[in-house]
Structures are given as structure tokens and as C-alpha cells.
PDB file of C-alpha atoms in Angstrom:
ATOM      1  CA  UNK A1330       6.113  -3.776  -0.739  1.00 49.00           C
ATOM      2  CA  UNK A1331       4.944  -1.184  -3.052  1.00 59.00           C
ATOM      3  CA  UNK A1332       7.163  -0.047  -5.965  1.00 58.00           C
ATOM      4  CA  UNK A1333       6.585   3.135  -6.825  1.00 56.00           C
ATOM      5  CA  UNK A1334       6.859   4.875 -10.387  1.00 57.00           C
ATOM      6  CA  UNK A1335       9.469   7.396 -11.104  1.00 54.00           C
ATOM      7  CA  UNK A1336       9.017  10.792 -10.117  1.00 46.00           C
ATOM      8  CA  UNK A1337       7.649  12.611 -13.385  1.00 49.00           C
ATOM      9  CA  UNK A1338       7.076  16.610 -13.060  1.00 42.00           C
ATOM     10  CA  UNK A1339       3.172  16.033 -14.166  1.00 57.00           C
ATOM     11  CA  UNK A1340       1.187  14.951 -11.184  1.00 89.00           C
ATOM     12  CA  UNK A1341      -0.795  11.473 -11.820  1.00 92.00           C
ATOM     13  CA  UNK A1342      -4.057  12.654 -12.467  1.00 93.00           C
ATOM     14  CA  UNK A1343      -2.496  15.139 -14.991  1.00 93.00           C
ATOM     15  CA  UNK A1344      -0.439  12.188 -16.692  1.00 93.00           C
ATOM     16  CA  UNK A1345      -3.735   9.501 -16.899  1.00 93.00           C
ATOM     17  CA  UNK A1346      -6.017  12.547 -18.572  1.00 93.00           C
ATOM     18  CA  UNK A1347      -3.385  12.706 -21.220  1.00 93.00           C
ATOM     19  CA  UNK A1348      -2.731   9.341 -21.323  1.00 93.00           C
ATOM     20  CA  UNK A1349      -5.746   7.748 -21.941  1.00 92.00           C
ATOM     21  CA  UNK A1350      -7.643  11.277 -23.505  1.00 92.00           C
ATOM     22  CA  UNK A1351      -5.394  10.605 -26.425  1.00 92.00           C
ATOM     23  CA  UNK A1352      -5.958   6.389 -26.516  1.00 93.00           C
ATOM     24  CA  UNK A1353      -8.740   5.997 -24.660  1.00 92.00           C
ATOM     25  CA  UNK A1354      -9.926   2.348 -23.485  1.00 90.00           C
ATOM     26  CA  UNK A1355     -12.974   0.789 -25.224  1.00 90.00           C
ATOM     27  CA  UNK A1356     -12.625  -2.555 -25.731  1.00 89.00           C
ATOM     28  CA  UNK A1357     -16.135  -4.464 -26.781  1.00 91.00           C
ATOM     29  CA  UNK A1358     -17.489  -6.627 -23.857  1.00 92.00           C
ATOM     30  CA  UNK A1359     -17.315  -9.765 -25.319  1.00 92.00           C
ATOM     31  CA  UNK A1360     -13.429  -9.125 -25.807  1.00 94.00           C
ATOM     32  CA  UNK A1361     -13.084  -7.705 -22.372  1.00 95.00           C
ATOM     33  CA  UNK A1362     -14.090 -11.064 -20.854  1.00 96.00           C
ATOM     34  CA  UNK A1363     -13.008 -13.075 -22.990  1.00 94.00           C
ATOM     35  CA  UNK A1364      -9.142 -11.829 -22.164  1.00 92.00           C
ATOM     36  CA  UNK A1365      -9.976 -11.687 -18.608  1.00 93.00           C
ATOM     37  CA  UNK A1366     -12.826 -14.453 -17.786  1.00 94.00           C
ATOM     38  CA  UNK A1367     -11.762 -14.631 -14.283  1.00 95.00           C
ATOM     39  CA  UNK A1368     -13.492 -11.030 -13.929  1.00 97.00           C
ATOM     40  CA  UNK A1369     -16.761 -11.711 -13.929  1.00 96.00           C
ATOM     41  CA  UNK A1370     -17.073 -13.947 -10.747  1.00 97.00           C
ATOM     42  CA  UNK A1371     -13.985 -11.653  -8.893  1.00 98.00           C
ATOM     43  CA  UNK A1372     -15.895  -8.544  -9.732  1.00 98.00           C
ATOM     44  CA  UNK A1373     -19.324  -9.942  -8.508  1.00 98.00           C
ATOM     45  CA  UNK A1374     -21.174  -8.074 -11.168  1.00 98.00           C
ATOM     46  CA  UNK A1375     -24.805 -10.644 -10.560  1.00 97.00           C
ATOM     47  CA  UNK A1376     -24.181 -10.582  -6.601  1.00 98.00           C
ATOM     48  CA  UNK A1377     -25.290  -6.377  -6.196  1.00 98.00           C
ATOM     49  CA  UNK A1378     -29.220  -6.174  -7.082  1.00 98.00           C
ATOM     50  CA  UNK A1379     -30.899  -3.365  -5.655  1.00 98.00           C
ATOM     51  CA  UNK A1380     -27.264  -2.119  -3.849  1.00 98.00           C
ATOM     52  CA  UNK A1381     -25.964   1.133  -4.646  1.00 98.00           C
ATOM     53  CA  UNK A1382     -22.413   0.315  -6.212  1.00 98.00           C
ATOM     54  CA  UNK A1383     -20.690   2.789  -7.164  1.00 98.00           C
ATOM     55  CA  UNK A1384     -17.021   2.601  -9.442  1.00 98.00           C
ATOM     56  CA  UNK A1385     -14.206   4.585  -9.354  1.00 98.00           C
ATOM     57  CA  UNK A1386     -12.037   4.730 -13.306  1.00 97.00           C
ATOM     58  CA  UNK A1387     -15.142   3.420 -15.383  1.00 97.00           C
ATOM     59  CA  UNK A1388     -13.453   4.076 -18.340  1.00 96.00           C
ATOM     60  CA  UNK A1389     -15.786   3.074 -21.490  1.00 96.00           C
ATOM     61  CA  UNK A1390     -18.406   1.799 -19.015  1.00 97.00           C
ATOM     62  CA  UNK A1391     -18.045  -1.781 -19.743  1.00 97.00           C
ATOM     63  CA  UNK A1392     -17.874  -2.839 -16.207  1.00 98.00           C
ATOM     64  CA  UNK A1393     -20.089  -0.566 -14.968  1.00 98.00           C
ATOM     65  CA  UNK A1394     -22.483  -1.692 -17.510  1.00 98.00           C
ATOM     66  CA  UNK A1395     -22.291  -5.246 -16.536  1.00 98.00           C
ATOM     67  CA  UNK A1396     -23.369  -4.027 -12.452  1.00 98.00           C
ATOM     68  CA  UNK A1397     -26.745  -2.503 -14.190  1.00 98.00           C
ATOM     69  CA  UNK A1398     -27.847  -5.712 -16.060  1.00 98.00           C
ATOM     70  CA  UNK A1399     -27.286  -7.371 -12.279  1.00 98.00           C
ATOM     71  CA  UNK A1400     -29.703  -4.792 -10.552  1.00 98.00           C
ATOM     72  CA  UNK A1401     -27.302  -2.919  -9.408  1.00 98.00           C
ATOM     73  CA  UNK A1402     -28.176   0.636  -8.770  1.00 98.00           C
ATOM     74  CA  UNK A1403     -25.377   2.163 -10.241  1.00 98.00           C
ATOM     75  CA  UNK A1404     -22.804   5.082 -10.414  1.00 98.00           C
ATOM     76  CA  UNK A1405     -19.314   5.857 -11.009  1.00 98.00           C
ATOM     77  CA  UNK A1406     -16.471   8.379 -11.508  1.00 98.00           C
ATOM     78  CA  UNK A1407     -13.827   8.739 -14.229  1.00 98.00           C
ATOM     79  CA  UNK A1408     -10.934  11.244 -14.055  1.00 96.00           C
ATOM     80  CA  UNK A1409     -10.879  11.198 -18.314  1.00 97.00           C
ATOM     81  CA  UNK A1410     -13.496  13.448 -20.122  1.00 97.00           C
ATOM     82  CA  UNK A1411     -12.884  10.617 -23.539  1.00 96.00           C
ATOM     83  CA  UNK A1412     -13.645   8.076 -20.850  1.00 97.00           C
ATOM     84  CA  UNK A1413     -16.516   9.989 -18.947  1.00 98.00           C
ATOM     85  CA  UNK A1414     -18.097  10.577 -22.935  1.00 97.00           C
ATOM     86  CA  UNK A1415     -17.887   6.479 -23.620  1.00 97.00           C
ATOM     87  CA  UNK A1416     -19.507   5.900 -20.872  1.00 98.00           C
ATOM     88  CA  UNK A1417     -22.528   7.703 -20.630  1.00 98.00           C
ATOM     89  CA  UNK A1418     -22.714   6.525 -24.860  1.00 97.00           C
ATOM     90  CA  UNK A1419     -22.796   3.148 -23.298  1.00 97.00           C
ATOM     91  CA  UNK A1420     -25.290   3.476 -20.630  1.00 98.00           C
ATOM     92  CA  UNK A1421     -27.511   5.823 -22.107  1.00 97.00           C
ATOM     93  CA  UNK A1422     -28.743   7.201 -18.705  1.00 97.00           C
ATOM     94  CA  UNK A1423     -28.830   3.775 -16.821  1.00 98.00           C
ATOM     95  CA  UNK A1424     -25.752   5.025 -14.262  1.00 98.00           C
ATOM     96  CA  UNK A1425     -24.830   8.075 -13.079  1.00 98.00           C
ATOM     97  CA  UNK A1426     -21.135   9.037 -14.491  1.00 98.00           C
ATOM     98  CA  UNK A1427     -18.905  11.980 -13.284  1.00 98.00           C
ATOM     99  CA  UNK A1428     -15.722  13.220 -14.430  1.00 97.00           C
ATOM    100  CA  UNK A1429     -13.903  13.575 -10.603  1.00 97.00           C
ATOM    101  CA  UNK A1430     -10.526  12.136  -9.031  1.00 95.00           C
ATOM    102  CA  UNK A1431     -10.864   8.740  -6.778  1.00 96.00           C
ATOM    103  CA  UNK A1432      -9.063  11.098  -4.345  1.00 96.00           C
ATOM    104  CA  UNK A1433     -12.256  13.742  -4.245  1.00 96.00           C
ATOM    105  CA  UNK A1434     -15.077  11.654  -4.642  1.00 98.00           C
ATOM    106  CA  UNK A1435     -18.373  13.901  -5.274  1.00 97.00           C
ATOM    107  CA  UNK A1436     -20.757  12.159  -3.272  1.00 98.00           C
ATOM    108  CA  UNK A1437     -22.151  12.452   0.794  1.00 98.00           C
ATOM    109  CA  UNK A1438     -21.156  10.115   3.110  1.00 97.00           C
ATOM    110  CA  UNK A1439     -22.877   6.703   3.226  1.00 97.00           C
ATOM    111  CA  UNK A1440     -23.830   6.586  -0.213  1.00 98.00           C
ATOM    112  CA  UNK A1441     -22.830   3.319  -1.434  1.00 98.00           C
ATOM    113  CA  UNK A1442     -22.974  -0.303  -0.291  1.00 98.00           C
ATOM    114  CA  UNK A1443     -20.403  -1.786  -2.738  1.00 98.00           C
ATOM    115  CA  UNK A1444     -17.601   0.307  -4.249  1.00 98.00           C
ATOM    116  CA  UNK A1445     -15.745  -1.694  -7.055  1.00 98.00           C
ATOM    117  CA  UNK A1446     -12.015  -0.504  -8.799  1.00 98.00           C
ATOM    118  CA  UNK A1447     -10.445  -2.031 -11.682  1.00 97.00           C
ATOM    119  CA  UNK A1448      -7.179  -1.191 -12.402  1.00 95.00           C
ATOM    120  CA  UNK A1449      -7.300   2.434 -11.510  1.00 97.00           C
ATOM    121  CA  UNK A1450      -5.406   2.136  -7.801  1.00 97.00           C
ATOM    122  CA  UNK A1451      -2.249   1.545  -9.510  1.00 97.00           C
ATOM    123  CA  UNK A1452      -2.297   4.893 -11.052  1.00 96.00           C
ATOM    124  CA  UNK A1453      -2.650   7.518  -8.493  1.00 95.00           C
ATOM    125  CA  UNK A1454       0.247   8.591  -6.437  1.00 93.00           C
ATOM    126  CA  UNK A1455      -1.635   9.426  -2.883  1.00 94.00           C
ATOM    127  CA  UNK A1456      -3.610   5.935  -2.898  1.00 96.00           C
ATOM    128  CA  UNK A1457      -4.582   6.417   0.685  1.00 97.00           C
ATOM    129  CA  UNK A1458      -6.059   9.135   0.017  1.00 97.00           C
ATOM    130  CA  UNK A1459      -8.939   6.737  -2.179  1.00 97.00           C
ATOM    131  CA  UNK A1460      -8.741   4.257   0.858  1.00 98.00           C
ATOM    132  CA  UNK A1461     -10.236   7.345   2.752  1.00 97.00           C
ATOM    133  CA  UNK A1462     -12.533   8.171   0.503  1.00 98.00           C
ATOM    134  CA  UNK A1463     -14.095   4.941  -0.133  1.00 98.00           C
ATOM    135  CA  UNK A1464     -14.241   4.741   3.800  1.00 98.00           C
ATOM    136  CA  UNK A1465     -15.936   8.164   3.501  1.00 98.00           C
ATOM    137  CA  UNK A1466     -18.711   7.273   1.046  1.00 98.00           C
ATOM    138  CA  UNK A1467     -19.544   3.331   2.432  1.00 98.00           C
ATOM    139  CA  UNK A1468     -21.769   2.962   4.768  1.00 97.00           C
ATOM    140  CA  UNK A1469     -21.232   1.192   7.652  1.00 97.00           C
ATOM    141  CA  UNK A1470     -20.698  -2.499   6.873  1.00 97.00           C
ATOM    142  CA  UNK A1471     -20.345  -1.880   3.092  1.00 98.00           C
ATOM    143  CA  UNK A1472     -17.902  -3.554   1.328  1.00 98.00           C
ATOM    144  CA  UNK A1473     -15.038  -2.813  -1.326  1.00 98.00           C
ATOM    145  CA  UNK A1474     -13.444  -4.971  -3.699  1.00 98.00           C
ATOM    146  CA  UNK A1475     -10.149  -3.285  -5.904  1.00 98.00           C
ATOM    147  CA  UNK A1476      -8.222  -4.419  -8.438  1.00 98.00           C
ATOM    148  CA  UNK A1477      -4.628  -3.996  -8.914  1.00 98.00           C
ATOM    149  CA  UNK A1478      -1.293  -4.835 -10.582  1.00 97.00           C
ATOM    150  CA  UNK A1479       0.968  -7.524  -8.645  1.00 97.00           C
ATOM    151  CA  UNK A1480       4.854  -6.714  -7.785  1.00 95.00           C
ATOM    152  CA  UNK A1481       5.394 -10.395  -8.548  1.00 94.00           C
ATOM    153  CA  UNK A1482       4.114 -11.467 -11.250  1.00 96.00           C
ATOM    154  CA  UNK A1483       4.812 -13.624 -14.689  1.00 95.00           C
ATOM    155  CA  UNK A1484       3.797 -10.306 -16.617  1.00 94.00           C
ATOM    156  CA  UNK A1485       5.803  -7.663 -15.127  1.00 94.00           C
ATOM    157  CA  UNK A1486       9.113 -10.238 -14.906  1.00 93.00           C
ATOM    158  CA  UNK A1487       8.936 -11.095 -18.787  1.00 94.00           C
ATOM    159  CA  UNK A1488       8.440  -7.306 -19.747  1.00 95.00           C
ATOM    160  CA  UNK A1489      11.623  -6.252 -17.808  1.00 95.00           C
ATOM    161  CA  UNK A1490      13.783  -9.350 -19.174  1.00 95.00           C
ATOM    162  CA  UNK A1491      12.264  -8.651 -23.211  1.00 94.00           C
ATOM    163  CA  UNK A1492      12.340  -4.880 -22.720  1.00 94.00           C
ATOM    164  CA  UNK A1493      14.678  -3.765 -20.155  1.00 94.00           C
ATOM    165  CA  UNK A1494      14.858  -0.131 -19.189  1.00 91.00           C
ATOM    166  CA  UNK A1495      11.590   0.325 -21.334  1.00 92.00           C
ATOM    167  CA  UNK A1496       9.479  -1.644 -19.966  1.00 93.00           C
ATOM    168  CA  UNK A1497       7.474   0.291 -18.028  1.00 92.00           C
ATOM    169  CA  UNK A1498       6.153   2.475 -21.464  1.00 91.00           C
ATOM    170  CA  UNK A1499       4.704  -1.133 -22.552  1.00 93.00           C
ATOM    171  CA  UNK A1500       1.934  -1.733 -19.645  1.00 94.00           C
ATOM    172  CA  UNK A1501      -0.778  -0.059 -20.445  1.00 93.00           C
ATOM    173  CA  UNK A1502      -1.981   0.447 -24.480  1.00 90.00           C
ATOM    174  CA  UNK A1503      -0.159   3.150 -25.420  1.00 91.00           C
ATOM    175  CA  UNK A1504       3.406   4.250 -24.633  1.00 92.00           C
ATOM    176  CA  UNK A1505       2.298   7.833 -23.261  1.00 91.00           C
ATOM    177  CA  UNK A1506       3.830   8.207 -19.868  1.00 90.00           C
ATOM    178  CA  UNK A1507       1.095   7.233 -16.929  1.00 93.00           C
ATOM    179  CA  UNK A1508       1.734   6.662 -13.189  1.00 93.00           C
ATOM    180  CA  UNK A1509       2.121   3.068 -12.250  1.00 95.00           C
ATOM    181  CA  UNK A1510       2.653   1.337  -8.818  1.00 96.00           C
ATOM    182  CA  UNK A1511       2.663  -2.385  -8.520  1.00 97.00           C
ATOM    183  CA  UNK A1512       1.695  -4.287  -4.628  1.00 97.00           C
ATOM    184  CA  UNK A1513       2.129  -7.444  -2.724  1.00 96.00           C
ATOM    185  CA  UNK A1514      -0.282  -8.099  -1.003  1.00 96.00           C
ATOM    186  CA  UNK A1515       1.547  -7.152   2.195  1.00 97.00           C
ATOM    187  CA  UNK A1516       1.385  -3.750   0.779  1.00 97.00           C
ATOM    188  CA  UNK A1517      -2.293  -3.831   0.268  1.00 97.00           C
ATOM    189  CA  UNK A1518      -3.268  -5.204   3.434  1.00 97.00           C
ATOM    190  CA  UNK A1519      -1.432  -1.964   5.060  1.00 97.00           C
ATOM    191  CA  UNK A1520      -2.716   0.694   2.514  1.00 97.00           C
ATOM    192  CA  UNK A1521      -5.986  -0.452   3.589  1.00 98.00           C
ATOM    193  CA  UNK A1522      -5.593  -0.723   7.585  1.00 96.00           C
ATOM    194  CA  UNK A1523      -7.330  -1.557  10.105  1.00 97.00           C
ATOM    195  CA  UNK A1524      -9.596  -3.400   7.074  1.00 97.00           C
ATOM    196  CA  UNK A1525      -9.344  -6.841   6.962  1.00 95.00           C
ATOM    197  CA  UNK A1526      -8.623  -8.095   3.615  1.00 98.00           C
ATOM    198  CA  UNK A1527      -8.894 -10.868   1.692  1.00 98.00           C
ATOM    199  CA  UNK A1528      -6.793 -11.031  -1.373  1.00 98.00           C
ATOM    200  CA  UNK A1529      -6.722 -13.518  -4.601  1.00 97.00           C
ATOM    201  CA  UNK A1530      -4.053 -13.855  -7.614  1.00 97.00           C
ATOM    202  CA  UNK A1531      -5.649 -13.782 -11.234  1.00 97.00           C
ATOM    203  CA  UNK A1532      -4.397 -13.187 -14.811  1.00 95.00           C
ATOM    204  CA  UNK A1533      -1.927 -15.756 -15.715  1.00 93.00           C
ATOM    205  CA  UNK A1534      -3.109 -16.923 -19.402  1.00 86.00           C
ATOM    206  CA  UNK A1535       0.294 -19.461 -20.278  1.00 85.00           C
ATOM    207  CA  UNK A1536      -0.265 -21.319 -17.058  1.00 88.00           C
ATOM    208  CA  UNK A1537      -4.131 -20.584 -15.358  1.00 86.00           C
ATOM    209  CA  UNK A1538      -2.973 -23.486 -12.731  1.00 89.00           C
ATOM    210  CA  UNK A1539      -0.197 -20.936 -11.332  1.00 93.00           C
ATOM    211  CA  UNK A1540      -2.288 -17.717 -11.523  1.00 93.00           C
ATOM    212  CA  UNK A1541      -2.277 -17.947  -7.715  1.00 93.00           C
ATOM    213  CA  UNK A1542       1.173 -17.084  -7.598  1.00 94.00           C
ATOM    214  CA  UNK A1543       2.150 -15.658 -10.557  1.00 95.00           C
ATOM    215  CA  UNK A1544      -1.029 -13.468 -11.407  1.00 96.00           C
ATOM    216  CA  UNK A1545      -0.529 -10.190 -13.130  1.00 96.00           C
ATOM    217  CA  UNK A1546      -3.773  -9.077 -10.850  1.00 97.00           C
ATOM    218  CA  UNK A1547      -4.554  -9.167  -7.202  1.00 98.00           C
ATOM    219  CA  UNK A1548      -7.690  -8.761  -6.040  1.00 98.00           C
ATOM    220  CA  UNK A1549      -8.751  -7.036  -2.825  1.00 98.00           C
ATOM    221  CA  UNK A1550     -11.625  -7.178  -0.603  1.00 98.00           C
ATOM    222  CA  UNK A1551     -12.791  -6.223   2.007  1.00 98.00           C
ATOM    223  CA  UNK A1552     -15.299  -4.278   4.796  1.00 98.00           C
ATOM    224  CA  UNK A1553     -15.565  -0.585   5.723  1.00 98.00           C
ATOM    225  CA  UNK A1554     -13.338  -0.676   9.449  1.00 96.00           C
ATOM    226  CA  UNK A1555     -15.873  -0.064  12.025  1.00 90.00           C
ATOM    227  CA  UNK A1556     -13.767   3.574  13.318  1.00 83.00           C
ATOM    228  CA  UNK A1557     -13.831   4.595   9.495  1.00 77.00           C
ATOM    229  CA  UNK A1558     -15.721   7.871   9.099  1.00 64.00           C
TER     230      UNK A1558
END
């Protein structure tokens, strides 16, 4: 099951430029994973050097930054000019950064042997369309690993019971309108068909022990199909 957001009359790319142009994301590092330590070992930043891994929705960099002090031969996409700015401030040439949509990704096929997504899925409204594209621009055995917001979840329940009708403005860190889907992993593991996934629960701070269930993240991964293009 996917639920989908409301229809809006701004397409999603259109909604997460204004969204996050005016409140851009930039949290330090050592905040980022402190709130989310799980992400270091479910992102595999130390387990790409010398791969070409590329990102799609950098944001500030601060992932993509942690991918270059592994080795990793780095670059990524951002749809956000703020975003696409931060970045490049943060890596001071050590990645290559792009402003471009996950949907239109602006490299040949083949390039990359890792492509890595946190958070960013959940936001466009033709998702397949990024399936295809990171199909597109793996090469053949590479693998993908994508990060996004779980239907069921602690989170998601205690925002609609505290907020009701609302709750939706109070995801992300600013209550400017953005695009949001949320997946089981049912829903995942057909988005990304014929791929064989396998999926993990994370982001339950009040109870760690019942992340597994009750995660506010799941975490897909996977291998390019053999009869991708």
C-alpha cells in the first residue's frame, strides 16, 4: 500500500523547490547522526571506496559528504538551487552536485555502482519514473539502497491522533505544502519490480527495541534487475 498525498494544483517538483528554497535543510553532522544513529551503518557510507556513488536529494551535502571521507567517488543531484548552493559550500569541489529532478537524471548510462536516497522518494509523484532512472544509470550488478517514510509507523499514528486534519503540514520542518507518500513495504517491493529487495524498519527513538515494526523509516535495497536497461 502506498498512500498518496492530496492532489495539489503545483506539481511535486514545483512544491519541494518552494518548500525547502524558503527553509532549506542544513542540519550540522554531528546533529544529523546523532537524531538518526541508525544511518550510518543503513546508509553504508565506509562500505563504497573507490565506487562511483552517486545521490539523488543531497540537500546540504551532509550525507554526501560522509560517502567522500569513505573513498567514495562521489556525485549527486538536488532538485533545490538553496540545497544545490549548501552543498557544493560543504564539499568544496570534492563531489560533483547538479541541480536536476530524480526523474531526469543528467548522467549516461552505467555511471554509477551505488546510488543512495534519503528521504527524497517520498516526495515525487511519478516514483517509478526514479526506479527507471536509477536502473538507467547502474551498471549492471550495481546496487541501490533508498530511504523512505513507513505507512505504519509510531510517527505518522501520533501526528494524526495530536493533530488531526493537520497533520500532514507537520512532517517535514516547515509547514509549506510538499508532496508526501508514505509505503509498506509491499508497496516498495512492487515500485521496484522485478528487483529483489530487502527491506529494514528504523527510527523509533521512545522504544529502539520496536523500531522493526514501528519505524518511521524503511529502508530499501537492492540490485539493478538483470532486463533493466
Amino acid at each position: 500500500m502506498i498512500e498518496h498525498a492530496p492532489q495539489t494544483q503545483l506539481e511535486s517538483s514545483e512544491l519541494a523547490i518552494a518548500h525547502w528554497g524558503k527553509t532549506p535543510l542544513n542540519t550540522p553532522s554531528e546533529d544529523r547522526y546523532r537524531i538518526y544513529p541508525w544511518l550510518r551503518g543503513a546508509a553504508e557510507f565506509d562500505k563504497h571506496a573507490g565506487e562511483r556513488v552517486l545521490e539523488i536529494g543531497c540537500g546540504a551535502g551532509a550525507d554526501l559528504e560522509q560517502f567522500v571521507l569513505g573513498g567514495a567517488i562521489a556525485s549527486a543531484v538536488d532538485i533545490t538551487p538553496a540545497h544545490v548552493q549548501l552543498a557544493r559550500e560543504r564539499l568544496k569541489g570534492r563531489a560533483q552536485i547538479y541541480q536536476a529532478e530524480g526523474t531526469a537524471l543528467p548522467f549516461p548510462d552505467g555511471s554509477f555502482d551505488y546510488v543512495y536516497s534519503h528521504g527524497v522518494l517520498h516526495h515525487i509523484e511519478q516514483p517509478r519514473k526514479v526506479v527507471e532512472e536509477i536502473y538507467r544509470v547502474l551498471r549492471p550488478g550495481g546496487r541501490f539502497n533508498i530511504m523512505v517514510y513507513a505507512w505504519w509507523s509510531f510517527h505518522r499514528i501520533q501526528l494524526m491522533l495530536r493533530l488531526g486534519a493537520k497533520w500532514r503540514l507537520y512532517v517535514e520542518n516547515s509547514r509549506d505544502p510538499v508532496h508526501i507518500d508514505f509505503y509498506s513495504k509491499r508497496s516498495l517491493r512492487g515500485l521496484f519490480a522485478p528487483a529483489a529487495l530487502t527491506i529494514e524498519k528504523y527510527e523509533l527513538a521512545q522504544a529502539p527495541f520496536l523500531e522493526r515494526w514501528l519505524g518511521w523509516f524503511l529502508v530499501a535495497k537492492g540490485t539493478k534487475p538483470e532486463n533493466a536497461v
